[in-house]
Coordinates of C-alpha atoms and ligand atoms in Angstrom, one line a residue:
M1 CA 18.0 28.8 -14.2
R2 CA 18.8 31.4 -16.7
F3 CA 22.8 32.1 -15.9
S4 CA 24.1 29.0 -15.1
A5 CA 26.0 28.4 -18.8
S6 CA 27.8 31.7 -18.5
F7 CA 28.3 31.4 -14.5
V8 CA 29.9 28.1 -14.9
A9 CA 32.4 29.5 -18.2
L10 CA 33.7 32.2 -15.8
V11 CA 33.8 30.6 -12.4
A12 CA 35.7 27.1 -13.4
P13 CA 39.1 28.0 -14.5
L14 CA 39.1 29.9 -11.1
L15 CA 37.9 27.2 -9.1
V16 CA 40.5 25.3 -11.2
S17 CA 43.3 27.3 -10.3
G18 CA 42.5 27.5 -6.6
F19 CA 42.2 23.7 -6.6
P20 CA 44.5 22.6 -3.6
M21 CA 47.4 20.3 -5.2
R22 CA 50.9 19.7 -4.9
R23 CA 53.0 22.1 -6.8
Q24 CA 55.6 19.3 -7.3
A25 CA 54.8 17.0 -9.9
A26 CA 55.2 14.1 -7.2
P27 CA 54.8 10.6 -8.9
A28 CA 50.9 10.3 -9.0
N29 CA 49.7 7.6 -6.6
A30 CA 47.9 4.8 -9.0
A31 CA 45.0 4.2 -6.1
D32 CA 44.5 8.1 -5.6
L33 CA 43.9 8.0 -9.3
L34 CA 41.3 5.5 -9.8
V35 CA 39.6 7.2 -7.1
L36 CA 39.6 10.5 -8.6
K37 CA 38.6 8.6 -12.0
F38 CA 35.5 6.9 -10.5
A39 CA 34.3 9.9 -8.3
D40 CA 34.9 11.7 -11.7
V41 CA 32.7 9.2 -13.6
L42 CA 30.0 9.9 -11.0
E43 CA 29.9 13.6 -11.5
Q44 CA 29.5 13.3 -14.5
M45 CA 26.7 11.0 -14.1
E46 CA 25.3 13.6 -11.7
S47 CA 25.8 16.2 -14.0
A48 CA 24.1 14.5 -16.6
F49 CA 21.2 13.9 -14.6
Y50 CA 20.4 17.5 -13.7
S51 CA 20.9 18.3 -17.0
Q52 CA 18.8 15.8 -18.6
A53 CA 16.0 16.6 -15.6
L54 CA 16.6 20.5 -16.1
G55 CA 16.1 20.2 -19.6
K56 CA 12.5 18.0 -19.7
F57 CA 10.8 19.6 -16.9
Q58 CA 9.0 22.8 -17.2
E59 CA 7.5 25.0 -14.4
T60 CA 4.2 23.3 -15.1
D61 CA 5.5 20.2 -13.8
F62 CA 7.0 21.1 -10.4
V63 CA 3.4 22.5 -9.6
T64 CA 1.9 19.0 -10.4
A65 CA 4.1 17.5 -8.8
G66 CA 2.7 19.8 -5.4
F67 CA 5.4 22.4 -5.3
A68 CA 3.3 25.9 -4.2
D69 CA 6.1 27.8 -5.2
V70 CA 8.0 26.3 -8.5
E71 CA 10.9 28.6 -7.9
V72 CA 11.8 27.0 -4.8
P73 CA 12.8 23.5 -6.2
I74 CA 14.0 24.9 -9.5
Q75 CA 16.4 27.4 -7.6
Q76 CA 18.1 24.4 -5.9
F77 CA 18.3 21.9 -8.7
T78 CA 19.8 25.0 -10.6
A79 CA 22.4 25.7 -8.0
I80 CA 23.1 21.7 -7.5
A81 CA 23.5 21.5 -11.2
L82 CA 26.2 24.2 -11.5
D83 CA 28.3 22.6 -8.6
E84 CA 27.9 18.9 -10.5
S85 CA 29.4 20.2 -13.5
T86 CA 32.1 22.3 -11.5
H87 CA 33.0 19.0 -9.9
D88 CA 33.5 17.4 -13.0
Q89 CA 35.4 19.8 -14.8
I90 CA 38.0 20.4 -11.5
L91 CA 38.4 16.7 -11.0
Q92 CA 38.8 15.9 -15.1
S93 CA 41.5 18.7 -14.9
T94 CA 43.4 17.5 -11.7
I95 CA 43.3 14.0 -13.3
Q96 CA 45.6 15.2 -16.7
S97 CA 47.7 17.4 -14.3
L98 CA 48.8 14.3 -12.5
G99 CA 49.1 12.7 -15.9
D100 CA 46.3 10.4 -16.4
V101 CA 43.4 10.8 -18.8
P102 CA 39.8 10.9 -17.2
I103 CA 37.4 8.2 -18.1
S104 CA 35.7 9.2 -21.3
G105 CA 33.0 7.7 -23.6
C106 CA 30.0 7.1 -20.7
Q107 CA 26.9 7.7 -21.7
F108 CA 23.7 8.4 -18.6
D109 CA 19.9 7.2 -19.7
F110 CA 17.5 8.6 -16.8
S111 CA 14.9 8.5 -19.3
S112 CA 13.4 5.5 -16.9
V113 CA 13.2 8.1 -14.0
L114 CA 12.5 11.6 -15.4
V115 CA 8.7 10.4 -16.4
D116 CA 7.5 12.8 -13.5
V117 CA 9.1 15.7 -11.1
A118 CA 8.6 13.4 -8.3
T119 CA 10.3 10.7 -9.6
M120 CA 12.8 12.7 -10.3
A121 CA 13.2 14.7 -7.4
A122 CA 13.7 11.0 -5.6
T123 CA 16.0 9.6 -8.1
A124 CA 18.2 13.4 -7.4
R125 CA 18.1 12.1 -3.3
V126 CA 19.4 8.5 -4.2
V127 CA 21.7 10.1 -6.6
E128 CA 23.1 12.6 -3.8
N129 CA 23.0 9.9 -1.0
V130 CA 25.0 7.4 -3.5
G131 CA 27.5 10.8 -3.8
V132 CA 28.1 11.4 -0.2
G133 CA 28.3 7.3 0.1
A134 CA 30.7 6.8 -2.5
Y135 CA 33.4 9.9 -1.2
L136 CA 33.1 8.3 2.4
G137 CA 33.6 4.6 1.2
A138 CA 36.6 5.7 -0.9
A139 CA 38.2 8.4 1.5
H140 CA 40.4 5.4 3.4
L141 CA 41.7 4.7 -0.4
V142 CA 43.4 7.9 -1.1
T143 CA 46.7 7.9 0.0
D144 CA 48.1 11.8 -0.6
P145 CA 46.4 14.0 2.3
V146 CA 46.5 17.1 -0.1
L147 CA 43.9 15.1 -2.9
L148 CA 41.8 13.7 0.0
T149 CA 40.8 16.6 1.4
A150 CA 40.2 18.3 -1.6
A151 CA 37.8 15.3 -2.4
A152 CA 36.3 16.2 1.5
S153 CA 36.0 19.8 0.3
I154 CA 33.5 18.3 -2.8
L155 CA 31.9 15.5 0.1
T156 CA 30.8 18.1 2.4
V157 CA 29.2 20.2 -0.7
E158 CA 27.5 16.7 -1.8
A159 CA 26.4 16.1 1.9
R160 CA 24.7 20.1 1.6
H161 CA 22.6 18.7 -1.4
Q162 CA 21.3 15.6 0.3
T163 CA 20.0 17.7 3.2
I164 CA 18.0 20.0 0.2
L165 CA 16.8 16.8 -1.7
N166 CA 15.4 15.4 1.7
I167 CA 13.5 18.8 2.1
I168 CA 12.2 18.5 -1.3
N169 CA 11.5 15.1 -0.8
G170 CA 9.6 15.7 2.3
G171 CA 11.8 14.1 4.4
S172 CA 14.0 14.8 7.5
A173 CA 16.7 17.8 6.8
I174 CA 18.9 15.6 8.4
P175 CA 17.6 12.4 9.7
Q176 CA 20.9 11.2 11.1
A177 CA 23.7 11.8 12.7
F178 CA 26.0 9.9 10.4
D179 CA 26.1 9.1 6.9
I180 CA 27.0 5.7 5.0
A181 CA 29.8 4.6 3.3
L182 CA 29.5 2.9 0.4
S183 CA 32.5 0.9 -1.6
P184 CA 33.3 1.8 -5.4
S185 CA 31.6 -1.7 -6.1
E186 CA 28.4 -1.0 -3.9
V187 CA 28.2 2.4 -5.5
L188 CA 28.2 0.6 -8.9
A189 CA 25.5 -1.6 -7.7
I190 CA 23.2 1.4 -7.6
A191 CA 24.6 3.8 -10.6
S192 CA 25.6 1.2 -13.1
P193 CA 22.1 0.7 -14.6
F194 CA 22.2 4.0 -15.6
I195 CA 25.9 3.7 -17.5
T196 CA 27.0 2.6 -20.5
G197 CA 29.9 2.7 -23.1
C198 CA 32.7 3.4 -21.0
E199 CA 34.9 0.6 -19.1
I200 CA 34.8 1.4 -15.7
P201 CA 37.5 -0.5 -13.6
V202 CA 35.4 -1.3 -10.6
A203 CA 33.7 -4.4 -10.5
A204 CA 29.5 -3.6 -9.9
N205 CA 28.1 -5.5 -7.4
P206 CA 24.8 -7.2 -8.9
T207 CA 22.1 -4.3 -9.1
L208 CA 19.1 -5.3 -6.3
T209 CA 16.0 -3.8 -7.0
I210 CA 12.9 -3.4 -4.7
T211 CA 9.8 -4.8 -6.4
N212 CA 7.2 -3.2 -3.8
T213 CA 5.4 -0.4 -5.6
G214 CA 4.4 2.8 -3.9
T215 CA 3.8 3.7 -0.2
V216 CA 4.4 1.1 2.3
A217 CA 4.2 1.4 6.2
P218 CA 6.5 0.1 8.7
G219 CA 5.6 -3.3 9.0
T220 CA 5.4 -4.1 5.5
S221 CA 7.5 -6.7 3.9
L222 CA 10.0 -5.7 0.9
T223 CA 10.3 -7.6 -2.2
F224 CA 13.2 -7.9 -4.3
S225 CA 14.5 -8.8 -7.7
S226 CA 18.3 -9.1 -8.6
T227 CA 19.6 -10.5 -11.9
A228 CA 22.4 -12.4 -9.0
I229 CA 19.0 -13.7 -7.2
D230 CA 17.5 -16.8 -9.2
S231 CA 15.2 -19.6 -8.9
S232 CA 18.4 -21.5 -8.4
I233 CA 18.6 -19.9 -5.2
D234 CA 17.2 -20.9 -2.0
P235 CA 15.8 -17.9 -0.5
S236 CA 15.4 -18.8 2.8
T237 CA 19.4 -19.2 2.9
L238 CA 19.2 -15.5 2.5
S239 CA 18.9 -12.6 4.3
C240 CA 18.2 -8.8 3.7
Q241 CA 20.3 -6.4 5.5
M242 CA 19.4 -2.7 6.4
M243 CA 22.1 -0.1 7.2
L244 CA 21.5 3.1 8.9
G245 CA 24.0 6.0 9.2
G246 CA 25.8 5.4 12.5
A247 CA 24.7 2.0 13.4
P248 CA 27.9 -0.1 13.8
F249 CA 26.1 -3.2 12.0
A250 CA 23.0 -3.6 9.8
I251 CA 20.2 -4.7 10.7
V252 CA 19.8 -8.4 9.4
L253 CA 16.2 -9.9 8.7
N254 CA 15.1 -12.9 6.3
Y255 CA 14.8 -12.8 3.4
T256 CA 11.2 -13.7 2.8
A257 CA 10.0 -11.6 6.0
C258 CA 13.0 -8.2 5.2
V259 CA 9.9 -6.0 7.3
V260 CA 10.3 -2.6 7.9
P261 CA 10.8 -1.5 11.1
S262 CA 9.7 0.7 13.2
G263 CA 11.7 3.4 14.4
I264 CA 13.7 4.1 11.5
N265 CA 14.0 7.5 9.8
G266 CA 15.8 8.6 6.8
P267 CA 18.3 6.9 4.4
V268 CA 18.8 3.2 4.6
A269 CA 21.0 1.1 2.5
I270 CA 19.7 -2.7 1.8
Y271 CA 21.5 -5.7 1.3
V272 CA 20.9 -9.0 0.8
T273 CA 23.6 -11.3 1.4
N274 CA 23.8 -15.4 1.4
S275 CA 24.8 -15.4 5.5
S276 CA 23.2 -14.0 9.0
Q277 CA 26.2 -12.8 10.1
P278 CA 25.4 -9.1 10.4
L279 CA 27.3 -6.4 7.7
E280 CA 29.8 -3.8 9.6
S281 CA 29.0 -0.4 8.9
N282 CA 32.9 -0.3 8.7
I283 CA 33.4 0.0 5.1
I284 CA 37.5 -0.3 5.8
D285 CA 36.8 -4.0 7.4
Q286 CA 33.3 -4.8 6.1
E287 CA 33.2 -8.5 5.4
T288 CA 31.5 -8.5 1.9
N289 CA 31.9 -12.3 0.6
S290 CA 28.7 -12.9 1.7
L291 CA 27.2 -10.2 -0.3
V292 CA 25.1 -11.6 -3.1
A293 CA 23.3 -8.3 -4.5
G294 CA 23.0 -4.7 -3.7
P295 CA 22.6 -2.1 -1.6
T296 CA 19.3 0.1 -2.9
M297 CA 18.5 2.6 -1.3
A298 CA 15.3 3.6 0.4
F299 CA 14.3 6.6 2.1
I300 CA 11.8 5.6 5.3
D301 CA 10.1 9.2 5.9
T302 CA 8.5 8.9 9.0
I303 CA 9.2 11.8 10.9
P304 CA 7.7 14.6 8.5
E305 CA 9.3 17.8 9.3
D306 CA 7.9 22.0 8.8
L307 CA 10.9 22.9 6.7
S308 CA 10.1 20.3 3.9
S309 CA 6.0 21.1 4.4
L310 CA 6.9 25.0 3.5
A311 CA 9.4 24.3 1.0
R312 CA 6.4 22.0 -0.7
T313 CA 3.4 23.4 0.3
G314 CA 4.6 27.1 1.4
S315 CA 3.3 26.7 5.0
A316 CA 4.6 24.9 8.1
S317 CA 2.9 21.5 9.1
S318 CA 1.6 22.2 12.9
S319 CA 1.4 17.9 12.8
S320 CA 4.9 18.1 12.7
S321 CA 5.6 19.5 16.0
S322 CA 6.6 15.7 16.9
S323 CA 10.0 16.2 14.7
S324 CA 11.9 17.7 17.6
D325 CA 10.7 14.4 19.9
S326 CA 13.7 11.9 19.4
S327 CA 11.4 9.3 19.9
V328 CA 9.8 8.1 17.1
S329 CA 7.3 5.9 18.7
S330 CA 5.3 9.2 19.4
V331 CA 4.9 9.3 15.8
D332 CA 1.2 8.1 14.4
S333 CA 2.5 5.2 12.4
S334 CA -0.4 5.5 10.6
S335 CA 0.7 8.7 8.7
A336 CA 4.3 7.8 8.3
S337 CA 5.5 6.4 5.1
V338 CA 8.1 4.8 3.6
T339 CA 8.8 6.2 0.1
V340 CA 10.6 3.1 -1.7
T341 CA 12.8 4.8 -4.3
D342 CA 14.0 2.3 -6.4
S343 CA 15.9 4.5 -9.2
A344 CA 17.0 1.6 -11.6
A345 CA 13.3 -0.1 -12.0
A346 CA 10.8 3.0 -11.4
T347 CA 7.8 2.6 -13.4
A348 CA 4.9 4.5 -14.5
T349 CA 2.9 3.2 -11.2
D350 CA 6.0 3.7 -8.9
A351 CA 5.9 7.1 -9.9
S352 CA 2.3 7.8 -9.0
A353 CA 2.8 6.3 -5.7
V354 CA 5.8 8.7 -5.3
T355 CA 3.6 11.7 -5.6
S356 CA 1.3 10.9 -3.2
A357 CA 4.2 10.0 -1.0
V358 CA 5.6 13.5 -1.4
I359 CA 2.2 15.9 -0.9
G360 CA 0.0 13.2 0.7
T361 CA 1.8 14.0 4.1
S362 CA 0.8 16.9 5.8
T363 CA -2.7 16.9 8.2
S364 CA -2.9 20.1 9.6
V365 CA -1.7 23.6 8.6
T366 CA 0.1 26.3 10.0
T367 CA 1.1 29.2 8.4
L368 CA 4.7 30.5 9.5
T369 CA 4.2 34.1 10.7
P370 CA 7.1 36.9 9.3
Q371 CA 7.8 37.3 13.2
D372 CA 8.5 33.4 13.4
A373 CA 10.1 33.7 10.2
S374 CA 12.6 36.2 10.5
A375 CA 13.2 34.8 14.2
V376 CA 14.2 31.8 12.4
I377 CA 16.9 33.9 10.2
S378 CA 18.0 35.8 13.0
S379 CA 18.8 32.6 14.9
A380 CA 20.3 31.1 12.1
L381 CA 23.0 34.5 11.4
A382 CA 23.8 34.4 15.2
S383 CA 24.8 30.9 15.1
A384 CA 26.2 31.1 11.3
T385 CA 28.4 34.4 13.1
A386 CA 29.2 32.2 16.1
A387 CA 31.1 29.8 13.8
N388 CA 32.6 32.1 11.6
N389 CA 34.3 33.8 14.6
A390 CA 35.3 30.2 15.7
A391 CA 37.0 30.0 12.9
S392 CA 38.3 32.8 12.0
S393 CA 39.8 33.1 15.5
A394 CA 41.3 29.6 14.8
S395 CA 45.0 29.6 14.0
A396 CA 44.7 28.5 10.5
P397 CA 47.6 29.4 8.0
A398 CA 47.2 32.5 6.2
A399 CA 45.5 31.7 3.2
T400 CA 47.4 31.7 0.1
G401 CA 44.9 31.9 -3.4
S402 CA 41.9 30.8 -2.8
V403 CA 41.6 28.1 -0.2
M404 CA 38.6 26.5 0.5
P405 CA 36.3 28.0 3.6
A406 CA 35.0 24.1 4.3
V407 CA 38.9 23.0 4.6
M408 CA 39.3 26.5 7.0
A409 CA 36.8 25.6 9.0
M410 CA 37.2 21.9 9.8
G411 CA 40.4 23.3 12.2
T412 CA 38.2 23.2 15.1
G413 CA 35.9 20.9 14.4
T414 CA 36.0 18.1 16.6
I415 CA 35.3 14.3 14.9
A416 CA 33.0 12.0 16.4
S417 CA 33.9 8.2 15.9
L418 CA 31.5 5.9 14.8
P419 CA 30.9 2.9 17.8
Q420 CA 33.1 0.4 17.7
A421 CA 32.3 -3.3 17.2
Ligands
NAG501 C1 13.8 -17.0 9.7 O1 14.3 -17.8 9.2 C2 15.1 -18.9 9.9 C3 14.9 -20.1 9.1 O2 15.1 -20.3 8.2 C4 13.6 -19.1 11.2 O3 13.9 -20.1 12.0 C5 13.1 -18.3 11.7 O4 12.2 -18.1 12.6 C6 12.9 -16.5 11.1 N1 12.7 -15.7 11.2 C7 11.9 -14.5 11.6 C8 11.9 -13.5 11.8 O5 11.2 -14.9 10.4
NAG502 C1 27.4 -16.1 -0.9 O1 27.6 -15.6 -2.4 C2 29.1 -14.9 -2.8 C3 28.7 -14.3 -3.7 O2 27.8 -14.6 -4.7 C4 29.6 -16.4 -3.1 O3 30.8 -16.1 -3.6 C5 29.5 -17.5 -2.2 O4 30.2 -18.5 -2.2 C6 28.0 -17.7 -1.2 N1 28.3 -18.3 -0.2 C7 27.7 -19.4 -0.1 C8 27.9 -20.6 1.1 O5 26.7 -19.7 -0.6

């Protein structure tokens, strides 16, 4: 927290010189530049979000939000803030080195969601999920494999932020085996309410707002508002569509009966369409003509985990042993909660409800013994060592300069592909 400013100043130039880029000044591809500029606006936004958040909240605010040890979230928010501002600087210098100029003049107003730490943390979770979705959804637009690899090395770090924020918000650390890709227009449906003052050359989908307040259980009907859904539209002609990571298609429900299904855990992208044809998760072929509004992100936290309980209360909840079950139906749905995180329209009412969702899940409490803790740590170290050994025995080319470890380690990985339609 206290070291961040000077640390950025020290490290950023090193990273700029280490950023993998072509030495030849090949003519920069316009699509690549657009992706870089778009990604940079998102990094500016993320950076502004964390800087406003860390500037506003004091340790006592984290105590109020229910954190037993406030240093746990504060250290993570500080580390994430540093990453985002570094990403912004790197992208800006890359855009400039390719002969273009970053999008400037953007202003980011998060005052509507910086009402308390719980709402801030819930919004941070949206921000990171949108960041991951944005890099995933833009990957196919990048033509230069060097830039694509560099962008992927940012994406992996955004995914790490996402995990930390899942934990801090009381959700599953790694709720789904796949993330959800979002097109640039879909990203802006979520991000644009926070951005003014700059011209982004991407059309934004209409923003979709969930109007339910507070914590609702699976079975609850979600309600929405959007400027694109006015009284001239017959709501019975609309569908709500819920996209989950890894599912080939969205779940289609009637707009007027958009009921949260059981069996969901983690982030859900929710769209409103004027067709009941399911949206493909495959962002390249996704048929977006029927898209009326959205997506908006909701987090359906039905499987509490020891790790998030530990991060928030300082002790692990024994009731969450069911978290290792793959069957969601084994979880008592009366204790399951849906944190409806609608960043654009959070109000003080939402905020108090979100707070109760954050701190209200644990029932019985088991303290992790030092022996348990060290067993967890040594097992984590053992797998980290194994991973390092695997990476270093791979025939990676000798590193010249600072090659990003994340990129090198990918050499031996297997890539799972999404199920085909
Ligand atoms: C959805 O709406 C259609 C017609 O508007 C209706 O026939 C159908 O029963 C509805 N489905 C559900 C699950 O409510
Ligand atoms: C569905 O919505 C899209 C986007 O608003 C619109 O362009 C299209 O005409 C609509 N289709 C129907 C059948 O209403």
